[in-house]
């Protein structure tokens, strides 16, 4: 028998529809270690893991909802909506300064650096 009481769910319980977007996420079923940094990870290992996670996020049908969730909830760890912890901190900092659109790089990389042409190194 169900208890009689307020219609609102207990704290911490997800109401139907509130998080349904997660059902359609491209990352569903993928190990969380792809999206969350293990202790002591740094350098190239971190860059490779983040790159893999971003590739998964890239074509995700719920990317913007995931990103919005992470920004609204202040998610401190992991890749959410294709954004790393650093990306989210920078975004929040720009918002606090009053910037509402993405910044363009001050020094765009030359085309040869983007394509990885070894002759340009």
mmCIF file of C-alpha atoms in Angstrom:
data_model
loop_
_atom_site.group_PDB
_atom_site.id
_atom_site.type_symbol
_atom_site.label_atom_id
_atom_site.label_comp_id
_atom_site.label_asym_id
_atom_site.label_seq_id
_atom_site.Cartn_x
_atom_site.Cartn_y
_atom_site.Cartn_z
ATOM 1 C CA UNK A 1 0.000 0.000 0.000
ATOM 2 C CA UNK A 2 1.290 3.470 -0.898
ATOM 3 C CA UNK A 3 1.605 6.022 1.904
ATOM 4 C CA UNK A 4 -0.817 8.899 1.949
ATOM 5 C CA UNK A 5 0.855 12.292 2.025
ATOM 6 C CA UNK A 6 2.148 15.150 -0.070
ATOM 7 C CA UNK A 7 2.199 14.608 -3.815
ATOM 8 C CA UNK A 8 5.796 15.776 -4.180
ATOM 9 C CA UNK A 9 8.492 13.074 -4.354
ATOM 10 C CA UNK A 10 11.007 12.649 -1.541
ATOM 11 C CA UNK A 11 14.176 14.746 -1.754
ATOM 12 C CA UNK A 12 16.669 13.300 -4.200
ATOM 13 C CA UNK A 13 14.069 11.335 -6.160
ATOM 14 C CA UNK A 14 13.850 12.150 -9.846
ATOM 15 C CA UNK A 15 10.358 12.926 -11.065
ATOM 16 C CA UNK A 16 9.230 11.420 -14.375
ATOM 17 C CA UNK A 17 10.379 13.590 -17.242
ATOM 18 C CA UNK A 18 12.917 15.546 -15.209
ATOM 19 C CA UNK A 19 15.933 13.569 -16.395
ATOM 20 C CA UNK A 20 14.461 11.607 -19.328
ATOM 21 C CA UNK A 21 16.988 13.233 -21.671
ATOM 22 C CA UNK A 22 19.639 10.924 -20.212
ATOM 23 C CA UNK A 23 17.889 7.945 -21.798
ATOM 24 C CA UNK A 24 18.819 9.295 -25.256
ATOM 25 C CA UNK A 25 22.406 10.289 -24.443
ATOM 26 C CA UNK A 26 25.173 8.977 -26.704
ATOM 27 C CA UNK A 27 27.211 8.122 -23.609
ATOM 28 C CA UNK A 28 24.574 5.790 -22.186
ATOM 29 C CA UNK A 29 26.225 2.451 -21.484
ATOM 30 C CA UNK A 30 29.793 3.730 -21.910
ATOM 31 C CA UNK A 31 32.151 3.390 -18.955
ATOM 32 C CA UNK A 32 32.161 6.503 -16.784
ATOM 33 C CA UNK A 33 35.983 6.442 -16.763
ATOM 34 C CA UNK A 34 35.834 7.951 -20.267
ATOM 35 C CA UNK A 35 34.112 11.044 -18.870
ATOM 36 C CA UNK A 36 35.659 11.303 -15.396
ATOM 37 C CA UNK A 37 39.364 11.645 -14.660
ATOM 38 C CA UNK A 38 40.981 8.917 -12.561
ATOM 39 C CA UNK A 39 43.245 9.986 -9.700
ATOM 40 C CA UNK A 40 46.654 11.109 -10.901
ATOM 41 C CA UNK A 41 45.732 11.424 -14.578
ATOM 42 C CA UNK A 42 47.561 14.210 -16.392
ATOM 43 C CA UNK A 43 49.188 15.278 -19.619
ATOM 44 C CA UNK A 44 48.654 13.272 -22.762
ATOM 45 C CA UNK A 45 46.581 10.587 -21.025
ATOM 46 C CA UNK A 46 44.078 13.203 -19.907
ATOM 47 C CA UNK A 47 44.056 14.870 -23.316
ATOM 48 C CA UNK A 48 43.379 11.530 -25.050
ATOM 49 C CA UNK A 49 40.557 10.640 -22.651
ATOM 50 C CA UNK A 50 38.957 14.076 -22.994
ATOM 51 C CA UNK A 51 39.247 13.910 -26.763
ATOM 52 C CA UNK A 52 37.510 10.526 -26.815
ATOM 53 C CA UNK A 53 34.724 11.836 -24.580
ATOM 54 C CA UNK A 54 34.240 14.924 -26.748
ATOM 55 C CA UNK A 55 33.975 12.735 -29.868
ATOM 56 C CA UNK A 56 31.180 10.784 -28.182
ATOM 57 C CA UNK A 57 29.439 14.018 -27.170
ATOM 58 C CA UNK A 58 29.871 15.627 -30.587
ATOM 59 C CA UNK A 59 26.864 14.004 -32.268
ATOM 60 C CA UNK A 60 24.810 13.384 -29.130
ATOM 61 C CA UNK A 61 21.120 14.196 -29.623
ATOM 62 C CA UNK A 62 20.871 15.665 -26.098
ATOM 63 C CA UNK A 63 24.218 17.510 -25.995
ATOM 64 C CA UNK A 64 22.698 20.912 -25.219
ATOM 65 C CA UNK A 65 20.454 19.534 -22.458
ATOM 66 C CA UNK A 66 23.439 17.758 -20.906
ATOM 67 C CA UNK A 67 25.542 20.914 -21.104
ATOM 68 C CA UNK A 68 22.725 23.030 -19.662
ATOM 69 C CA UNK A 69 22.327 20.570 -16.791
ATOM 70 C CA UNK A 70 26.039 20.672 -15.974
ATOM 71 C CA UNK A 71 26.152 24.460 -16.037
ATOM 72 C CA UNK A 72 22.964 24.875 -13.978
ATOM 73 C CA UNK A 73 23.975 22.232 -11.430
ATOM 74 C CA UNK A 74 27.565 23.441 -11.214
ATOM 75 C CA UNK A 75 28.916 19.974 -11.966
ATOM 76 C CA UNK A 76 32.496 20.112 -10.653
ATOM 77 C CA UNK A 77 33.828 16.972 -12.334
ATOM 78 C CA UNK A 78 33.744 15.192 -15.652
ATOM 79 C CA UNK A 79 32.867 15.895 -19.251
ATOM 80 C CA UNK A 80 29.256 17.020 -19.618
ATOM 81 C CA UNK A 81 27.792 18.181 -22.914
ATOM 82 C CA UNK A 82 31.256 18.147 -24.456
ATOM 83 C CA UNK A 83 32.631 20.553 -21.823
ATOM 84 C CA UNK A 84 35.447 19.738 -19.418
ATOM 85 C CA UNK A 85 35.669 21.043 -15.865
ATOM 86 C CA UNK A 86 37.979 23.781 -17.135
ATOM 87 C CA UNK A 87 35.599 24.700 -19.961
ATOM 88 C CA UNK A 88 32.737 25.099 -17.495
ATOM 89 C CA UNK A 89 34.823 27.207 -15.096
ATOM 90 C CA UNK A 90 35.912 29.495 -17.942
ATOM 91 C CA UNK A 91 32.339 29.780 -19.192
ATOM 92 C CA UNK A 92 31.079 30.697 -15.700
ATOM 93 C CA UNK A 93 33.893 33.234 -15.319
ATOM 94 C CA UNK A 94 33.002 34.887 -18.639
ATOM 95 C CA UNK A 95 29.344 35.070 -17.618
ATOM 96 C CA UNK A 96 30.307 36.739 -14.338
ATOM 97 C CA UNK A 97 32.286 39.309 -16.360
ATOM 98 C CA UNK A 98 29.225 39.958 -18.502
ATOM 99 C CA UNK A 99 30.277 38.143 -21.659
ATOM 100 C CA UNK A 100 27.389 36.251 -23.207
ATOM 101 C CA UNK A 101 28.932 34.776 -26.315
ATOM 102 C CA UNK A 102 31.894 32.481 -26.867
ATOM 103 C CA UNK A 103 35.227 34.213 -27.233
ATOM 104 C CA UNK A 104 37.236 33.729 -30.365
ATOM 105 C CA UNK A 105 40.860 32.734 -29.872
ATOM 106 C CA UNK A 106 43.239 35.674 -29.601
ATOM 107 C CA UNK A 107 45.807 33.926 -31.737
ATOM 108 C CA UNK A 108 44.130 31.565 -34.171
ATOM 109 C CA UNK A 109 46.219 28.538 -35.042
ATOM 110 C CA UNK A 110 47.617 28.530 -38.562
ATOM 111 C CA UNK A 111 45.903 26.165 -40.983
ATOM 112 C CA UNK A 112 48.964 23.918 -41.060
ATOM 113 C CA UNK A 113 48.755 23.430 -37.270
ATOM 114 C CA UNK A 114 45.099 22.442 -37.532
ATOM 115 C CA UNK A 115 45.777 19.850 -40.212
ATOM 116 C CA UNK A 116 48.849 18.535 -38.430
ATOM 117 C CA UNK A 117 51.181 19.070 -41.369
ATOM 118 C CA UNK A 118 54.560 17.953 -40.008
ATOM 119 C CA UNK A 119 56.388 20.125 -42.566
ATOM 120 C CA UNK A 120 55.072 23.252 -40.823
ATOM 121 C CA UNK A 121 56.690 22.356 -37.461
#
